[in-house]
Amino acid sequence: MTGRRATGGPSASGSTLLTGIGELTTNVPGGPGTRDGDPTGLVTDAVVLLDGGRVAWAGPAREARDAVGHALDGREPDATVDAGGRAVLPGFVDSHTHLVFAGDRAAEFEARMAGRPYEAGGIRSTVAATRAASDDVLRSGLARHLDEAARQGTTTVEVKSGYGLTVADEERSVRLAREATSEVTFLGAHVVPVEYAGRADAYVDLVCGEMLAACAPHARWVDVFCETGAFTPEQSRRVLEAGAAAGLGVRVHANQLGPGEGVRLAVGLGAAAVDHCTYLGDDDVAALAGSWTGGEALSSGAPGTVATLLPGVEFSTRQPYPDARRLLDAGAVVALASDCNPGSSYTSSMPLCVALAVREMRMTVAEAVWSATAGGALALRRDDVGHLAPGARADVVLLDAPSRTHLAYRPGVPLIAKTWRAGHPHP
């Protein structure tokens, strides 16, 4: 795909030529200047051309003169940026966040650091604050967190509902999220709200009926927290099947707090992703790997189920980190995401997630960067982001560092020098 010229002419974003790139991660195996067998498509001494909001060409500087001239039909680029030997990679794809909320749970975090365990029920305090907030407060908080993420190199964000848990509050959550991103997930089945205590099945009836009908027009995905203290596998299946029947793609929270059936449920339903995956048995790992290497989904031509790992959660809850190495060695596909939320992972930093994955989850830097970009795109079933091939959306991150290794080597340091989304610089 890298050798093909992007379609479409210039747009308001114009054309930008990035030169002097010391290390370019394209995530395009076999592209110009890459090494055989490298899934990250690494190119040294590279050039990237952005035009009309899309990538027009990416490859080694030695091939750039003719390739860029051909891609621009002889036009000069509107702008040229010299990377000065620094590294460039695709924008991060954060495929799991909860950004429509109000309130603060710093006291809960402090108590947890002092020894209180994390429990799913803590979500209810955010529900109360979110219900009481105005649309403008929720909209402002969402915009602030999205800007925060963009400043850290994130160019694609999925946003879930789940802090309303009434028909009206869930509908406004997905509606407000849809103003900011096309990747909106209906998570009415986050926890059972207090007014339905002891009546979980009745709440599931509401989620599958009136609530789904109100939310589906604004959402792309349906999700459920299949976990002790939240929803049983049977209840989760009902929610997911109802969402799929309404035309939504399937995602699942599962195996975060302990072993369970959620991962296998997700794979069996052809979910795009199952997220957390902290406590996995051999059958869970085999199911995730098999969805890509020989399951029914593969034979039908559908993608498999991505295991989305959320290391910010384990950092913030002191739970064991997922065993990424076990998943990768088995042949599963792994994504990294922030799970940005006010309770269990209040970070929007994908660079932090990369660093944690390398330090705590036995991933190589190459694997972690791929999982935070191309892996996230697969978890959203997107082929236009997460890579820098011609025709891809021009989502590009310039690091203030000579290589992607610095994302893990220098944790906590603001290394994002510049970000382009669809060819437009941010901020």
Short mmCIF file of C-alpha atoms in Angstrom, two decimals:
data_model
loop_
_atom_site.label_atom_id
_atom_site.label_comp_id
_atom_site.label_asym_id
_atom_site.label_seq_id
_atom_site.Cartn_x
_atom_site.Cartn_y
_atom_site.Cartn_z
CA MET A 1 0.00 0.00 0.00
CA THR A 2 2.90 2.36 0.69
CA GLY A 3 3.88 2.53 -2.96
CA ARG A 4 0.47 3.83 -4.06
CA ARG A 5 -0.22 7.49 -4.40
CA ALA A 6 -2.92 8.95 -2.15
CA THR A 7 -6.13 9.88 -3.90
CA GLY A 8 -7.72 13.31 -3.83
CA GLY A 9 -6.28 16.79 -4.29
CA PRO A 10 -5.22 19.41 -1.80
CA SER A 11 -7.64 20.55 0.89
CA ALA A 12 -7.68 23.35 3.44
CA SER A 13 -4.92 21.50 5.29
CA GLY A 14 -2.59 21.98 2.30
CA SER A 15 0.60 19.96 1.96
CA THR A 16 3.41 19.59 4.48
CA LEU A 17 6.75 17.95 3.81
CA LEU A 18 8.53 16.52 6.86
CA THR A 19 12.24 16.13 6.16
CA GLY A 20 15.28 15.18 8.20
CA ILE A 21 13.48 12.40 10.09
CA GLY A 22 16.06 10.34 11.93
CA GLU A 23 13.72 7.42 12.61
CA LEU A 24 10.27 6.93 11.06
CA THR A 25 7.77 4.35 12.30
CA THR A 26 5.25 3.70 9.51
CA ASN A 27 3.63 0.42 10.68
CA VAL A 28 3.75 -0.58 7.00
CA PRO A 29 5.71 -3.82 6.54
CA GLY A 30 7.49 -3.96 3.23
CA GLY A 31 7.25 -0.24 2.53
CA PRO A 32 10.08 1.78 0.97
CA GLY A 33 13.23 1.65 3.08
CA THR A 34 11.92 -0.89 5.61
CA ARG A 35 13.55 -4.13 6.71
CA ASP A 36 12.06 -7.52 5.89
CA GLY A 37 9.98 -8.92 8.71
CA ASP A 38 9.58 -5.62 10.58
CA PRO A 39 5.86 -5.05 11.33
CA THR A 40 6.58 -1.49 12.44
CA GLY A 41 7.99 -0.51 9.04
CA LEU A 42 10.92 1.40 10.52
CA VAL A 43 12.78 3.74 8.14
CA THR A 44 15.90 5.74 8.94
CA ASP A 45 16.80 9.08 7.31
CA ALA A 46 13.23 9.48 6.14
CA VAL A 47 10.70 11.88 4.64
CA VAL A 48 6.91 12.06 4.98
CA LEU A 49 4.59 14.04 2.72
CA LEU A 50 1.15 15.09 3.97
CA ASP A 51 -1.33 16.40 1.42
CA GLY A 52 -5.05 17.09 1.59
CA GLY A 53 -5.33 15.66 5.08
CA ARG A 54 -3.82 12.33 3.98
CA VAL A 55 -0.41 10.77 3.82
CA ALA A 56 0.84 11.11 0.25
CA TRP A 57 4.18 9.38 0.63
CA ALA A 58 6.54 8.05 3.30
CA GLY A 59 9.97 6.55 2.82
CA PRO A 60 13.73 7.07 2.76
CA ALA A 61 15.16 10.47 1.86
CA ARG A 62 17.13 8.96 -1.00
CA GLU A 63 13.86 8.20 -2.83
CA ALA A 64 11.97 11.31 -1.78
CA ARG A 65 12.78 13.73 -4.58
CA ASP A 66 11.08 11.77 -7.34
CA ALA A 67 8.32 10.35 -5.11
CA VAL A 68 7.30 13.73 -3.68
CA GLY A 69 7.38 15.40 -7.08
CA HIS A 70 5.14 12.68 -8.49
CA ALA A 71 2.73 12.81 -5.53
CA LEU A 72 2.32 16.60 -5.82
CA ASP A 73 2.18 16.65 -9.63
CA GLY A 74 5.17 18.96 -9.67
CA ARG A 75 3.74 21.40 -7.08
CA GLU A 76 5.94 22.65 -4.28
CA PRO A 77 4.76 21.70 -0.78
CA ASP A 78 2.91 24.45 1.06
CA ALA A 79 5.09 23.98 4.13
CA THR A 80 8.33 22.17 4.96
CA VAL A 81 9.28 21.06 8.46
CA ASP A 82 12.80 19.89 9.24
CA ALA A 83 12.63 17.21 11.93
CA GLY A 84 16.30 17.74 12.71
CA GLY A 85 17.05 14.05 13.13
CA ARG A 86 14.14 13.45 15.49
CA ALA A 87 11.71 10.53 15.39
CA VAL A 88 8.26 10.47 13.76
CA LEU A 89 5.46 7.96 14.30
CA PRO A 90 1.73 7.65 13.64
CA GLY A 91 -0.61 9.43 16.03
CA PHE A 92 -1.62 7.33 19.01
CA VAL A 93 -4.99 5.57 18.77
CA ASP A 94 -6.60 5.47 22.23
CA SER A 95 -9.34 2.88 21.85
CA HIS A 96 -10.68 2.90 25.43
CA THR A 97 -11.64 6.03 27.41
CA HIS A 98 -14.47 7.27 29.64
CA LEU A 99 -14.35 11.04 29.13
CA VAL A 100 -17.96 12.15 29.64
CA PHE A 101 -18.07 12.61 33.39
CA ALA A 102 -18.14 15.14 36.21
CA GLY A 103 -16.66 15.11 39.67
CA ASP A 104 -13.40 13.95 41.18
CA ARG A 105 -12.32 10.76 42.95
CA ALA A 106 -8.95 11.86 44.30
CA ALA A 107 -9.98 10.87 47.84
CA GLU A 108 -10.78 7.36 46.61
CA PHE A 109 -7.37 7.16 44.95
CA GLU A 110 -5.65 8.30 48.13
CA ALA A 111 -7.52 5.69 50.17
CA ARG A 112 -6.60 2.99 47.65
CA MET A 113 -2.94 3.91 47.88
CA ALA A 114 -3.30 3.51 51.65
CA GLY A 115 -4.57 -0.03 51.22
CA ARG A 116 -8.25 -0.08 50.28
CA PRO A 117 -8.83 -2.36 47.23
CA TYR A 118 -10.40 -1.15 44.01
CA GLU A 119 -14.03 -2.20 43.53
CA ALA A 120 -16.37 -1.71 40.57
CA GLY A 121 -18.94 -0.03 42.83
CA GLY A 122 -16.85 3.13 43.09
CA ILE A 123 -18.22 4.08 39.68
CA ARG A 124 -21.49 5.09 41.36
CA SER A 125 -19.97 8.24 42.90
CA THR A 126 -19.09 9.49 39.41
CA VAL A 127 -22.61 8.60 38.26
CA ALA A 128 -24.09 10.90 40.89
CA ALA A 129 -21.83 13.80 39.91
CA THR A 130 -22.42 13.28 36.18
CA ARG A 131 -26.19 13.21 36.55
CA ALA A 132 -26.06 16.50 38.44
CA ALA A 133 -23.83 18.26 35.88
CA SER A 134 -25.08 20.44 33.05
CA ASP A 135 -24.41 19.68 29.39
CA ASP A 136 -21.97 22.58 29.29
CA VAL A 137 -19.97 21.21 32.22
CA LEU A 138 -19.77 17.77 30.62
CA ARG A 139 -18.92 19.22 27.22
CA SER A 140 -16.19 21.39 28.70
CA GLY A 141 -14.63 18.50 30.58
CA LEU A 142 -14.66 16.32 27.49
CA ALA A 143 -12.98 19.05 25.42
CA ARG A 144 -10.34 19.60 28.09
CA HIS A 145 -9.42 15.94 28.27
CA LEU A 146 -9.34 15.56 24.48
CA ASP A 147 -7.02 18.57 24.21
CA GLU A 148 -4.84 17.08 26.94
CA ALA A 149 -4.64 13.81 25.00
CA ALA A 150 -3.85 15.57 21.73
CA ARG A 151 -0.96 17.41 23.35
CA GLN A 152 0.46 14.00 24.19
CA GLY A 153 0.22 12.70 20.62
CA THR A 154 -3.22 11.08 20.60
CA THR A 155 -5.09 11.68 17.35
CA THR A 156 -7.93 9.12 17.54
CA VAL A 157 -10.01 8.63 20.69
CA GLU A 158 -12.87 6.29 21.55
CA VAL A 159 -15.25 7.67 24.20
CA LYS A 160 -17.72 5.62 26.25
CA SER A 161 -20.86 6.57 28.12
CA GLY A 162 -21.59 4.77 31.39
CA TYR A 163 -21.75 7.48 34.03
CA GLY A 164 -25.41 8.37 33.45
CA LEU A 165 -27.25 5.05 33.77
CA THR A 166 -30.66 6.55 33.04
CA VAL A 167 -32.17 6.78 29.58
CA ALA A 168 -31.85 10.56 29.49
CA ASP A 169 -28.33 10.72 30.96
CA GLU A 170 -26.93 7.95 28.78
CA GLU A 171 -28.48 9.53 25.70
CA ARG A 172 -26.90 12.89 26.43
CA SER A 173 -23.55 11.23 27.18
CA VAL A 174 -23.33 9.54 23.78
CA ARG A 175 -24.75 12.63 22.09
CA LEU A 176 -22.08 14.88 23.61
CA ALA A 177 -19.36 12.34 22.84
CA ARG A 178 -20.51 12.20 19.22
CA GLU A 179 -19.88 15.94 18.92
CA ALA A 180 -16.19 15.20 19.49
CA THR A 181 -15.49 11.78 17.94
CA SER A 182 -17.01 9.19 15.65
CA GLU A 183 -15.80 6.44 17.98
CA VAL A 184 -18.62 6.50 20.53
CA THR A 185 -19.50 3.51 22.71
CA PHE A 186 -22.80 2.96 24.53
CA LEU A 187 -21.92 1.56 27.97
CA GLY A 188 -25.24 1.69 29.76
CA ALA A 189 -24.23 -1.65 31.29
CA HIS A 190 -21.35 -0.19 33.29
CA VAL A 191 -22.72 -1.00 36.76
CA VAL A 192 -26.23 -1.44 38.16
CA PRO A 193 -27.35 1.98 39.46
CA VAL A 194 -28.45 2.38 43.07
CA GLU A 195 -32.13 2.73 42.15
CA TYR A 196 -32.00 -0.77 40.66
CA ALA A 197 -30.15 -2.38 43.59
CA GLY A 198 -31.24 -6.02 43.82
CA ARG A 199 -32.99 -5.77 40.43
CA ALA A 200 -30.13 -6.20 37.99
CA ASP A 201 -32.20 -8.11 35.45
CA ALA A 202 -34.76 -5.31 35.36
CA TYR A 203 -31.96 -2.83 34.69
CA VAL A 204 -30.68 -5.02 31.87
CA ASP A 205 -34.20 -4.93 30.42
CA LEU A 206 -33.98 -1.13 30.41
CA VAL A 207 -30.50 -1.14 28.84
CA CYS A 208 -31.59 -3.53 26.08
CA GLY A 209 -34.82 -1.67 25.42
CA GLU A 210 -35.54 2.03 25.85
CA MET A 211 -31.96 3.04 26.70
CA LEU A 212 -30.45 1.28 23.68
CA ALA A 213 -33.09 2.75 21.39
CA ALA A 214 -32.24 6.26 22.61
CA CYS A 215 -28.47 5.83 22.43
CA ALA A 216 -27.88 3.73 19.32
CA PRO A 217 -28.33 6.64 16.86
CA HIS A 218 -25.34 8.41 18.42
CA ALA A 219 -23.06 5.39 18.95
CA ARG A 220 -20.91 3.06 16.89
CA TRP A 221 -20.29 0.45 19.60
CA VAL A 222 -21.96 -1.34 22.51
CA ASP A 223 -20.00 -2.41 25.58
CA VAL A 224 -20.63 -4.14 28.93
CA PHE A 225 -18.68 -4.57 32.16
CA CYS A 226 -18.75 -8.36 32.47
CA GLU A 227 -17.35 -8.71 35.97
CA THR A 228 -18.22 -9.70 39.53
CA GLY A 229 -19.95 -6.66 41.01
CA ALA A 230 -21.17 -5.52 37.60
CA PHE A 231 -22.89 -7.90 35.11
CA THR A 232 -22.97 -11.68 34.79
CA PRO A 233 -22.01 -13.43 31.54
CA GLU A 234 -25.70 -14.12 30.85
CA GLN A 235 -26.69 -10.49 31.40
CA SER A 236 -23.70 -9.35 29.36
CA ARG A 237 -24.68 -11.57 26.44
CA ARG A 238 -28.17 -10.06 26.44
CA VAL A 239 -26.76 -6.52 26.27
CA LEU A 240 -24.24 -7.31 23.55
CA GLU A 241 -26.66 -9.24 21.38
CA ALA A 242 -29.24 -6.46 21.68
CA GLY A 243 -26.63 -3.88 20.69
CA ALA A 244 -25.47 -5.96 17.74
CA ALA A 245 -29.09 -6.35 16.60
CA ALA A 246 -29.35 -2.54 16.69
CA GLY A 247 -26.37 -2.30 14.33
CA LEU A 248 -23.63 -1.56 16.87
CA GLY A 249 -20.22 -3.18 16.95
CA VAL A 250 -19.31 -5.19 20.04
CA ARG A 251 -16.70 -4.39 22.71
CA VAL A 252 -16.36 -5.89 26.19
CA HIS A 253 -14.80 -5.03 29.57
CA ALA A 254 -13.71 -8.36 31.02
CA ASN A 255 -11.34 -10.25 33.32
CA GLN A 256 -10.20 -7.10 35.13
CA LEU A 257 -10.94 -8.00 38.74
CA GLY A 258 -10.64 -11.78 38.48
CA PRO A 259 -11.07 -14.79 36.18
CA GLY A 260 -14.35 -15.08 34.33
CA GLU A 261 -16.14 -15.92 31.12
CA GLY A 262 -16.00 -12.44 29.58
CA VAL A 263 -13.06 -12.98 27.23
CA ARG A 264 -14.53 -16.13 25.71
CA LEU A 265 -17.94 -14.44 25.46
CA ALA A 266 -16.37 -11.57 23.55
CA VAL A 267 -14.51 -13.84 21.14
CA GLY A 268 -17.60 -15.98 20.60
CA LEU A 269 -19.63 -12.90 19.66
CA GLY A 270 -16.94 -11.62 17.29
CA ALA A 271 -16.18 -8.57 19.41
CA ALA A 272 -13.70 -6.11 17.95
CA ALA A 273 -11.93 -5.93 21.30
CA VAL A 274 -12.01 -7.24 24.84
CA ASP A 275 -10.41 -4.85 27.28
CA HIS A 276 -8.45 -5.26 30.55
CA CYS A 277 -7.57 -9.00 30.21
CA THR A 278 -5.73 -8.95 33.54
CA TYR A 279 -6.73 -12.43 34.72
CA LEU A 280 -6.54 -14.92 31.84
CA GLY A 281 -6.67 -18.69 31.78
CA ASP A 282 -5.17 -20.85 29.06
CA ASP A 283 -8.59 -21.10 27.36
CA ASP A 284 -8.87 -17.30 27.25
CA VAL A 285 -5.46 -16.88 25.66
CA ALA A 286 -6.17 -19.64 23.15
CA ALA A 287 -9.50 -18.05 22.23
CA LEU A 288 -7.91 -14.64 21.64
CA ALA A 289 -5.08 -16.08 19.56
CA GLY A 290 -7.41 -18.41 17.69
CA SER A 291 -9.64 -15.53 16.63
CA TRP A 292 -6.72 -14.40 14.43
CA THR A 293 -5.05 -17.68 13.52
CA GLY A 294 -7.80 -20.16 12.80
CA GLY A 295 -11.15 -19.35 14.32
CA GLU A 296 -14.50 -19.04 12.56
CA ALA A 297 -14.15 -15.26 12.37
CA LEU A 298 -10.92 -15.58 10.42
CA SER A 299 -12.35 -18.10 7.98
CA SER A 300 -15.30 -15.80 7.32
CA GLY A 301 -12.96 -12.91 6.51
CA ALA A 302 -13.75 -10.90 9.65
CA PRO A 303 -10.95 -9.57 11.86
CA GLY A 304 -10.27 -11.27 15.17
CA THR A 305 -10.73 -9.93 18.68
CA VAL A 306 -8.03 -7.57 19.96
CA ALA A 307 -6.86 -7.88 23.56
CA THR A 308 -6.72 -4.25 24.71
CA LEU A 309 -4.46 -3.83 27.72
CA LEU A 310 -4.81 -0.82 30.01
CA PRO A 311 -1.64 -0.47 32.12
CA GLY A 312 -2.75 2.85 33.58
CA VAL A 313 -5.35 0.88 35.54
CA GLU A 314 -2.82 -1.39 37.17
CA PHE A 315 -0.58 1.59 37.90
CA SER A 316 -3.50 3.34 39.64
CA THR A 317 -5.02 0.33 41.43
CA ARG A 318 -1.93 -1.75 42.31
CA GLN A 319 -3.45 -4.80 40.67
CA PRO A 320 -1.16 -7.21 38.79
CA TYR A 321 -0.29 -6.08 35.29
CA PRO A 322 -1.61 -8.16 32.36
CA ASP A 323 0.86 -10.63 30.91
CA ALA A 324 1.32 -9.11 27.47
CA ARG A 325 4.21 -11.42 26.68
CA ARG A 326 2.01 -14.48 27.12
CA LEU A 327 -0.59 -13.06 24.73
CA LEU A 328 1.92 -12.00 22.09
CA ASP A 329 3.83 -15.26 22.18
CA ALA A 330 0.54 -17.15 21.71
CA GLY A 331 -0.29 -15.14 18.58
CA ALA A 332 -2.92 -12.80 20.01
CA VAL A 333 -3.18 -9.19 18.79
CA VAL A 334 -2.62 -6.61 21.53
CA ALA A 335 -3.61 -2.95 21.74
CA LEU A 336 -2.70 -0.42 24.41
CA ALA A 337 -5.13 2.24 25.61
CA SER A 338 -5.35 4.70 28.48
CA ASP A 339 -8.78 3.87 29.98
CA CYS A 340 -8.81 7.52 31.02
CA ASN A 341 -11.49 7.78 33.73
CA PRO A 342 -11.74 9.49 37.12
CA GLY A 343 -11.66 6.32 39.20
CA SER A 344 -9.21 3.64 38.13
CA SER A 345 -6.93 5.31 35.54
CA TYR A 346 -7.01 9.08 35.49
CA THR A 347 -4.39 9.52 32.79
CA SER A 348 -4.74 10.53 29.16
CA SER A 349 -1.07 9.82 28.42
CA MET A 350 -0.45 7.17 25.81
CA PRO A 351 3.33 7.70 26.18
CA LEU A 352 2.93 6.68 29.83
CA CYS A 353 1.06 3.56 28.73
CA VAL A 354 3.88 2.69 26.34
CA ALA A 355 6.45 3.12 29.10
CA LEU A 356 4.44 0.98 31.53
CA ALA A 357 3.94 -1.73 28.92
CA VAL A 358 7.69 -1.95 28.35
CA ARG A 359 8.66 -1.76 32.01
CA GLU A 360 5.88 -3.82 33.60
CA MET A 361 4.37 -6.02 30.87
CA ARG A 362 7.48 -7.34 29.12
CA MET A 363 6.73 -5.74 25.77
CA THR A 364 9.51 -4.48 23.53
CA VAL A 365 9.42 -0.81 22.60
CA ALA A 366 8.51 -1.76 19.03
CA GLU A 367 5.61 -3.93 20.24
CA ALA A 368 4.34 -1.26 22.61
CA VAL A 369 4.43 1.53 20.02
CA TRP A 370 2.73 -0.71 17.45
CA SER A 371 0.04 -1.65 19.99
CA ALA A 372 -0.57 2.01 20.87
CA THR A 373 -1.03 2.94 17.20
CA ALA A 374 -1.81 0.11 14.76
CA GLY A 375 -3.15 -2.11 17.53
CA GLY A 376 -5.59 0.57 18.65
CA ALA A 377 -6.72 1.01 15.06
CA LEU A 378 -7.44 -2.73 14.80
CA ALA A 379 -9.37 -2.56 18.07
CA LEU A 380 -11.58 0.07 16.43
CA ARG A 381 -11.60 -1.79 13.11
CA ARG A 382 -10.12 1.23 11.37
CA ASP A 383 -7.79 1.03 8.39
CA ASP A 384 -7.28 4.78 7.95
CA VAL A 385 -5.34 5.48 11.17
CA GLY A 386 -2.47 3.93 13.11
CA HIS A 387 -0.09 3.78 10.13
CA LEU A 388 1.60 6.12 7.66
CA ALA A 389 0.87 4.62 4.27
CA PRO A 390 -0.38 6.67 1.31
CA GLY A 391 -4.09 7.29 1.73
CA ALA A 392 -4.03 7.05 5.52
CA ARG A 393 -5.27 10.02 7.51
CA ALA A 394 -2.36 12.39 8.10
CA ASP A 395 -2.08 11.77 11.84
CA VAL A 396 1.57 12.25 12.70
CA VAL A 397 3.60 12.75 15.87
CA LEU A 398 7.05 14.36 15.96
CA LEU A 399 9.02 13.36 19.05
CA ASP A 400 11.55 15.60 20.73
CA ALA A 401 13.86 12.59 20.72
CA PRO A 402 15.97 10.68 18.18
CA SER A 403 14.06 7.40 18.51
CA ARG A 404 10.79 5.89 19.74
CA THR A 405 12.77 4.11 22.46
CA HIS A 406 12.81 7.38 24.38
CA LEU A 407 9.07 6.99 25.05
CA ALA A 408 9.99 4.23 27.51
CA TYR A 409 13.55 5.36 28.25
CA ARG A 410 12.41 8.80 29.49
CA PRO A 411 9.04 8.18 31.19
CA GLY A 412 7.15 11.24 32.33
CA VAL A 413 9.13 13.61 30.10
CA PRO A 414 7.03 15.65 27.62
CA LEU A 415 8.51 14.28 24.39
CA ILE A 416 5.75 15.27 21.94
CA ALA A 417 7.23 18.13 19.93
CA LYS A 418 4.36 18.47 17.44
CA THR A 419 1.22 16.63 16.37
CA TRP A 420 -0.71 16.75 13.11
CA ARG A 421 -4.26 15.42 12.85
CA ALA A 422 -5.62 15.05 9.33
CA GLY A 423 -2.75 17.29 8.27
CA HIS A 424 -3.59 20.07 10.71
CA PRO A 425 -1.08 20.92 13.45
CA HIS A 426 -2.22 20.85 17.06
CA PRO A 427 -2.65 23.10 18.88
#
